[in-house]
XYZ file of C-alpha atoms in Angstrom:
328
model
C 10.867 16.791 -16.840
C 9.985 16.044 -13.214
C 13.353 17.471 -12.114
C 12.584 20.699 -14.008
C 9.206 20.966 -12.335
C 10.751 20.235 -8.959
C 13.417 22.917 -9.414
C 10.922 25.509 -10.582
C 8.574 24.729 -7.735
C 11.293 24.901 -5.114
C 12.650 28.199 -6.496
C 9.236 29.792 -6.083
C 8.829 28.293 -2.648
C 12.259 29.444 -1.480
C 11.478 33.030 -2.467
C 8.428 33.069 -0.246
C 10.147 31.340 2.653
C 11.642 34.555 3.968
C 8.198 35.877 4.729
C 6.635 32.720 6.092
C 7.541 29.036 6.169
C 4.884 27.259 4.113
C 3.301 24.131 5.559
C 2.564 21.079 3.420
C 0.087 18.657 4.987
C 0.138 15.087 3.719
C -2.527 12.618 4.793
C -1.196 9.064 4.867
C -1.721 5.728 6.590
C -0.627 5.248 10.172
C 2.286 2.886 9.528
C 3.973 5.457 7.249
C 4.588 7.930 10.070
C 6.374 6.209 13.025
C 10.135 6.319 13.553
C 10.440 2.880 11.943
C 8.406 3.967 8.904
C 9.512 6.032 5.904
C 7.912 9.286 7.073
C 10.695 10.777 9.243
C 13.482 10.229 6.694
C 11.339 11.536 3.831
C 10.288 14.559 5.871
C 13.909 15.448 6.620
C 15.031 14.947 3.009
C 12.246 17.048 1.494
C 12.560 19.843 4.049
C 16.250 20.172 3.148
C 15.238 21.304 -0.332
C 11.814 22.922 0.016
C 12.199 25.581 2.697
C 8.927 24.287 4.088
C 7.392 22.416 6.995
C 6.236 18.959 5.845
C 3.630 17.491 8.174
C 2.365 13.916 7.870
C -1.076 13.227 9.349
C -2.179 9.634 9.971
C -5.678 8.684 8.907
C -5.942 4.985 9.764
C -5.187 2.480 7.031
C -5.161 3.147 3.303
C -8.879 2.749 2.578
C -9.697 4.987 5.540
C -7.853 7.804 3.762
C -10.499 7.960 1.051
C -13.294 7.934 3.625
C -11.718 10.873 5.453
C -11.225 12.883 2.277
C -14.819 12.265 1.262
C -16.016 13.375 4.690
C -13.945 16.560 4.707
C -14.597 17.381 1.068
C -13.263 20.646 -0.343
C -12.604 21.893 3.204
C -9.961 19.260 3.887
C -6.816 20.434 5.611
C -4.712 18.119 3.435
C -2.667 19.218 0.458
C -1.566 15.727 -0.631
C -2.994 12.262 -0.007
C -0.402 9.470 0.003
C -1.371 5.829 0.442
C -4.352 5.098 -1.774
C -3.903 2.277 -4.271
C -5.199 1.402 -7.709
C -8.158 -0.419 -6.202
C -9.353 2.976 -4.932
C -8.134 5.499 -7.490
C -11.264 5.384 -9.664
C -13.434 6.068 -6.617
C -11.052 8.822 -5.502
C -11.106 10.429 -8.951
C -14.909 10.338 -8.955
C -15.008 12.623 -5.901
C -13.683 15.497 -7.989
C -11.405 16.434 -5.092
C -8.076 15.694 -6.818
C -6.198 17.893 -9.273
C -3.997 16.798 -12.214
C -0.394 16.425 -11.109
C 1.145 17.559 -14.421
C 4.311 15.524 -13.838
C 5.966 13.273 -16.377
C 7.426 10.078 -14.922
C 9.682 8.364 -17.473
C 11.771 6.649 -14.787
C 9.094 4.386 -13.339
C 10.135 0.777 -12.762
C 6.683 -0.707 -12.208
C 5.962 -4.093 -13.821
C 2.970 -2.488 -15.576
C 2.570 0.677 -17.668
C 1.362 3.855 -15.951
C -0.782 6.692 -17.332
C -2.890 8.464 -14.729
C -3.294 12.264 -14.762
C -4.311 12.437 -11.081
C -2.153 9.901 -9.242
C 1.510 8.932 -9.229
C 2.850 5.656 -7.795
C 5.465 5.572 -5.059
C 5.741 1.828 -4.330
C 4.252 -1.558 -5.143
C 4.182 -5.154 -3.972
C 2.302 -8.449 -3.935
C -0.121 -9.552 -1.243
C 0.731 -12.828 0.456
C 0.194 -14.796 3.649
C 3.271 -14.552 5.847
C 4.134 -17.323 8.292
C 6.927 -18.686 10.443
C 9.205 -21.188 8.721
C 8.380 -23.687 11.476
C 4.785 -23.973 10.248
C 4.057 -27.480 8.994
C 1.964 -28.318 5.907
C 1.932 -24.754 4.574
C -1.066 -24.277 2.246
C -0.173 -23.447 -1.344
C -3.534 -22.091 -2.482
C -6.748 -20.620 -1.092
C -8.422 -23.993 -1.485
C -5.687 -25.714 0.514
C -5.879 -22.979 3.150
C -9.657 -23.406 3.462
C -9.263 -27.187 3.833
C -6.595 -26.817 6.541
C -6.612 -25.994 10.245
C -4.222 -23.081 9.694
C -5.387 -19.906 11.446
C -5.141 -16.509 9.772
C -5.572 -12.819 10.589
C -6.854 -10.535 7.829
C -7.858 -6.888 7.502
C -11.238 -5.265 6.913
C -11.672 -4.347 3.226
C -13.777 -1.328 4.162
C -10.924 0.373 6.016
C -7.750 -1.356 4.816
C -6.153 -1.503 1.373
C -4.618 -4.948 2.092
C -8.047 -6.134 3.211
C -9.603 -4.925 -0.025
C -6.692 -6.371 -1.974
C -7.372 -9.787 -0.471
C -10.998 -9.667 -1.623
C -9.974 -8.697 -5.134
C -7.278 -11.394 -5.107
C -9.911 -14.048 -4.392
C -12.340 -12.475 -6.863
C -9.746 -12.291 -9.642
C -8.590 -15.870 -9.064
C -11.974 -17.534 -8.596
C -14.664 -15.307 -10.105
C -18.098 -16.773 -9.397
C -16.552 -19.228 -6.922
C -15.362 -16.419 -4.619
C -18.257 -16.923 -2.208
C -17.478 -20.621 -1.954
C -13.825 -19.853 -1.177
C -14.797 -17.381 1.539
C -17.194 -19.849 3.143
C -14.333 -22.322 3.286
C -11.993 -19.732 4.810
C -14.461 -18.483 7.415
C -13.373 -20.935 10.116
C -9.679 -20.197 9.493
C -10.088 -16.508 10.339
C -9.180 -15.644 13.936
C -10.186 -11.997 13.580
C -10.548 -9.158 11.097
C -8.636 -6.023 12.072
C -9.192 -2.426 10.925
C -5.699 -2.160 9.474
C -2.433 -3.874 8.639
C -0.515 -2.870 11.771
C -3.006 -4.489 14.135
C -3.112 -7.701 12.115
C 0.640 -8.055 11.837
C 1.038 -7.355 15.545
C -1.375 -10.175 16.390
C 0.569 -12.533 14.151
C 3.865 -11.621 15.801
C 2.230 -12.170 19.190
C 1.402 -15.735 18.151
C -2.357 -15.228 17.810
C -2.477 -16.793 14.334
C -0.377 -19.043 12.091
C -0.457 -16.681 9.111
C -1.238 -13.024 8.412
C -2.245 -11.229 5.264
C 0.693 -9.033 4.344
C 3.172 -8.873 1.446
C 5.799 -11.043 -0.211
C 8.256 -8.326 0.866
C 7.403 -8.466 4.590
C 9.992 -11.191 5.373
C 12.695 -8.783 4.176
C 12.046 -6.676 7.273
C 12.745 -9.572 9.597
C 15.783 -10.660 7.592
C 17.391 -7.216 7.163
C 16.286 -5.270 10.241
C 16.217 -8.112 12.759
C 18.586 -10.641 11.163
C 15.764 -13.137 11.578
C 15.309 -15.562 8.657
C 12.334 -17.372 10.211
C 9.547 -15.503 8.403
C 8.516 -16.234 4.839
C 5.559 -15.828 2.480
C 3.563 -18.744 1.111
C 3.528 -18.945 -2.710
C -0.023 -19.550 -3.932
C -0.794 -21.498 -7.079
C -3.423 -18.966 -8.165
C -0.798 -16.233 -8.351
C -0.606 -13.123 -6.173
C -2.531 -9.878 -6.407
C -0.465 -6.748 -6.979
C -0.809 -3.499 -5.053
C 0.402 -0.170 -6.451
C 0.318 2.651 -3.897
C -0.139 6.219 -5.088
C -0.270 9.862 -4.061
C -2.329 12.749 -5.417
C -2.735 16.503 -4.966
C -6.018 17.813 -3.613
C -7.685 20.443 -5.786
C -8.441 22.562 -2.708
C -4.817 22.893 -1.595
C -3.523 26.384 -0.839
C 0.006 25.144 -1.669
C -0.389 23.769 -5.217
C 3.227 24.366 -6.306
C 4.635 22.878 -3.124
C 2.264 19.894 -3.361
C 3.390 19.141 -6.917
C 7.016 19.622 -5.910
C 6.480 16.935 -3.276
C 5.032 14.517 -5.839
C 8.012 15.189 -8.110
C 10.372 14.608 -5.176
C 8.500 11.367 -4.457
C 9.952 9.866 -7.643
C 13.553 10.846 -6.886
C 16.178 8.772 -5.132
C 15.805 10.831 -1.949
C 12.351 9.352 -1.468
C 12.570 6.080 -3.372
C 15.720 4.815 -1.653
C 13.940 5.043 1.710
C 11.053 2.762 0.712
C 12.613 -0.741 0.628
C 13.878 -0.755 4.226
C 11.164 1.337 5.907
C 7.917 0.645 4.046
C 9.213 -2.791 3.001
C 7.808 -2.581 -0.508
C 9.304 -2.350 -3.982
C 10.044 1.299 -4.921
C 8.211 2.583 -7.990
C 11.159 4.414 -9.538
C 14.308 2.485 -8.671
C 15.812 -0.386 -10.695
C 15.962 -3.882 -9.199
C 19.738 -3.679 -8.817
C 19.274 -0.799 -6.362
C 17.339 -2.983 -3.923
C 19.130 -3.864 -0.686
C 20.672 -7.266 -0.096
C 18.014 -9.674 1.134
C 15.312 -8.737 -1.373
C 16.650 -11.386 -3.745
C 15.471 -14.049 -1.266
C 11.800 -13.085 -1.576
C 9.327 -15.323 -3.388
C 8.317 -14.255 -6.887
C 4.703 -14.971 -7.889
C 4.208 -17.392 -10.719
C 1.414 -15.132 -11.939
C 0.733 -11.470 -11.148
C -2.966 -10.644 -10.727
C -4.389 -7.129 -11.015
C -7.632 -5.378 -11.916
C -7.180 -2.018 -13.589
C -8.631 0.928 -11.680
C -11.975 0.885 -13.482
C -12.436 -2.857 -13.104
C -11.537 -2.687 -9.408
C -14.176 -0.021 -8.846
C -16.751 -2.110 -10.708
C -16.226 -5.295 -8.691
C -15.383 -3.786 -5.295
C -18.882 -3.506 -3.787
C -19.937 -6.934 -5.011
C -16.756 -8.505 -3.638
C -17.366 -6.923 -0.232
C -20.978 -8.153 -0.198
C -19.847 -11.676 -1.114
C -17.289 -11.598 1.709
C -19.823 -10.318 4.249
C -22.416 -12.934 3.329
C -19.926 -15.785 3.539
C -18.531 -14.730 6.903
C -21.967 -14.162 8.418
C -23.093 -17.771 7.835
């Protein structure tokens, strides 16, 4: 079905291209756009088929995307928003700014079922603390981390989807004890950065022993740099899952093109780019299509996840708990 929609959308678009090249504006997070990210390859692949000009616009980290869309409202210059996750989709839907995508997605390879009329997934992964293999006495749980002298860099949950994911990870694993865990972790935290890129850069510069990232992050070092010295610490509580999504804005002046992009997002032309540029698991490719090196990654003993409604319900309380603990 999605291929039919894609073909129909592109036929309409191609007919109009003779008069004027349509522009599709996609808001996304900053690390999606650079030469080393997935943006350039995806832009080239989609433009080959759409007769359009695809323009990615960075808007900080994932959680900052929602803030920008809220601020701009119906006057936003974006047609598509790519880079929210399921911890934010309920809040995004509540704005009334997103339109149904109308795309069937039978080929999804997520580890969970998917049924969302507004948002489609493009990749997923598990949050984890990444460290150098030379680190001694690696903590194997949040409690062990809090009891150790290991230093960490994390991201702000108000601007960063990994930062918010960390809060929900602790909340899901510990419930009413979340505040206690955060108090224990407060002296391990070197700094809290606005987004993932800043935090990971500090880690690579040697400013902290561990950084909040993903179980898939070591694949970058192994495949792109031939460096096997980075790994992720398996935690006894399990690991919180992130599913990243895209949606069409209701105010777009390119609705057919926007939906054609979301349909393209689930094809091999987009999905095959994800593992070795965004360093996540693609949402619509089978495991056997993953590049060599992904088989070395740790697999969580337990996958943790709030559904979208639950995440929205606990988000504010989790942020308040985190702020109180870190301010003491």
